[in-house]
Amino acid sequence: MTYTGSRALVVPAEAAEVVALPAGGAFTLLADASGTAGALGANRLTLRAGRDGAKPHYHAFSTELFYVLDGVMEFLVGEEVATVSEGGLVVVPPRVPHAFGATPGADAELLSVLTPGVERFGYFRQLARVQHGLAPFDSLLPEQERYDVHFVDVAAWQSLRSSR
């Protein structure tokens, strides 16, 4: 069922597309902008211990909300790194660099909501190809405007994640 502003979007668990990531992780694609009349996009991310979910980036137009469903996550927000456990929430406004990954000691799951929504299911599929070594990271660069994902270098994140 598609949201039209007057009708709800209902996505049964078995209807959600699951995009496999290395080491048993996965994106579960729940709602894209086209299914919510542009209101939001939502996905669930499962990460194995120590795995990155996203390199540092920002969204020019959208706010992103992360709710940790299980485990413990590390989040870069601006220049600060925060550790957030199950039940914790992170909200990142537009233009603030952020990144995230599971801590080394625990698998993690989170719900991510981007609002207003941007068509990003294609981005998650391509990101999975990159993580599986089937496409180079640079294949994402020409699509930064389309997916409102603008990659940046943040020394604090690189230092934290490479020290492991």
XYZ file of C-alpha atoms in Angstrom:
164
model
C 0.000 0.000 0.000
C 1.383 3.453 -0.873
C 1.026 6.557 1.268
C -0.788 9.354 -0.564
C -1.231 11.818 2.276
C -4.670 10.410 3.004
C -3.742 6.706 3.050
C -1.207 4.974 5.240
C 1.854 3.100 4.007
C 1.884 -0.459 5.323
C 4.986 -2.582 4.727
C 4.635 -6.120 6.062
C 7.976 -7.562 7.161
C 7.902 -10.193 4.413
C 7.348 -7.512 1.736
C 10.431 -5.436 2.637
C 13.435 -5.857 0.344
C 16.516 -7.132 2.173
C 19.882 -6.135 0.693
C 22.674 -8.346 2.045
C 25.911 -6.822 3.329
C 29.213 -8.580 4.046
C 29.625 -10.594 7.245
C 25.881 -11.162 7.630
C 24.735 -7.531 7.798
C 21.787 -6.203 5.793
C 19.738 -3.198 4.788
C 16.005 -3.797 5.073
C 14.394 -1.250 2.755
C 11.132 -0.152 4.353
C 9.940 3.089 2.733
C 11.311 5.239 -0.076
C 10.236 8.806 -0.821
C 7.984 7.681 -3.662
C 5.999 5.519 -1.250
C 5.477 8.343 1.260
C 4.697 11.281 -1.052
C 8.187 12.574 -0.222
C 7.547 12.699 3.529
C 10.353 10.316 4.525
C 12.489 7.328 3.731
C 13.104 4.527 6.229
C 15.293 1.463 6.492
C 16.582 -0.965 9.057
C 20.295 -1.701 9.181
C 21.872 -4.787 10.704
C 25.630 -4.593 11.282
C 28.015 -7.165 12.628
C 30.440 -6.193 15.399
C 32.924 -3.525 14.332
C 31.407 -2.981 10.866
C 30.862 0.490 9.430
C 27.367 1.522 8.415
C 28.330 4.734 6.615
C 31.409 6.797 5.902
C 31.307 10.467 6.956
C 28.743 12.368 4.905
C 26.022 14.973 5.235
C 22.583 15.554 3.750
C 22.000 19.005 2.269
C 18.211 18.919 2.585
C 17.164 16.208 5.022
C 17.293 15.463 8.728
C 18.231 11.888 9.633
C 16.990 10.070 12.709
C 18.646 6.923 14.039
C 17.054 4.712 16.687
C 19.260 1.910 18.028
C 17.103 -1.215 18.124
C 19.763 -3.586 19.442
C 23.433 -3.581 20.374
C 25.767 -0.614 20.604
C 26.599 1.888 17.860
C 29.215 4.587 17.460
C 28.066 7.805 15.805
C 30.086 10.684 14.479
C 28.021 13.875 14.668
C 29.987 16.916 13.505
C 33.415 16.385 15.089
C 32.116 14.483 18.141
C 31.870 10.707 18.533
C 29.098 9.271 20.704
C 28.456 5.692 21.769
C 24.738 4.888 21.766
C 23.203 1.667 23.049
C 19.849 -0.041 22.552
C 16.977 2.397 22.955
C 19.131 5.451 22.197
C 18.261 8.077 19.607
C 20.402 10.323 17.388
C 18.935 13.115 15.240
C 21.241 14.788 12.704
C 20.118 18.059 11.068
C 20.913 18.967 7.458
C 24.539 19.777 6.595
C 26.004 18.177 9.747
C 28.627 15.531 8.900
C 27.864 12.155 10.402
C 28.885 8.496 10.203
C 28.080 5.386 12.171
C 29.091 1.810 12.805
C 28.707 -1.064 15.251
C 31.122 -1.118 18.159
C 33.777 -3.857 18.046
C 32.159 -5.882 20.834
C 28.579 -6.196 19.620
C 26.354 -6.675 16.610
C 23.852 -3.842 16.214
C 20.582 -2.951 14.530
C 19.141 0.466 13.928
C 16.187 2.153 12.317
C 17.070 5.100 10.087
C 14.517 7.696 8.949
C 15.371 10.505 6.515
C 12.956 13.429 6.262
C 11.966 14.873 3.935
C 12.400 11.700 1.963
C 14.782 11.190 -0.932
C 14.609 8.228 -3.320
C 17.496 6.220 -1.849
C 16.793 2.522 -2.300
C 19.112 2.601 -5.344
C 21.842 4.118 -3.182
C 21.578 1.307 -0.617
C 21.727 -1.332 -3.359
C 24.846 0.283 -4.838
C 26.423 0.676 -1.394
C 25.969 -3.061 -0.846
C 27.731 -3.735 -4.172
C 30.593 -1.499 -3.011
C 30.841 -3.274 0.349
C 30.881 -6.678 -1.403
C 33.746 -5.491 -3.642
C 31.577 -5.623 -6.788
C 31.850 -1.874 -7.477
C 34.368 0.802 -6.462
C 33.467 3.379 -3.808
C 33.979 6.057 -6.477
C 30.853 4.745 -8.246
C 28.831 6.522 -5.539
C 30.437 9.933 -6.110
C 28.507 10.960 -9.265
C 25.242 10.197 -7.409
C 25.808 12.448 -4.370
C 23.288 15.104 -5.478
C 20.690 12.554 -6.575
C 20.730 10.725 -3.241
C 21.543 13.779 -1.062
C 24.570 11.953 0.351
C 27.633 14.204 0.243
C 30.840 12.496 1.391
C 33.383 14.361 3.543
C 36.598 13.528 5.379
C 36.424 13.774 9.154
C 39.683 12.985 10.929
C 38.025 11.991 14.237
C 36.067 9.199 12.552
C 38.953 7.948 10.429
C 41.183 7.831 13.503
C 38.627 5.994 15.649
C 37.656 3.378 13.089
C 41.181 2.721 11.725
C 42.646 2.217 15.209
C 40.858 -1.132 15.437
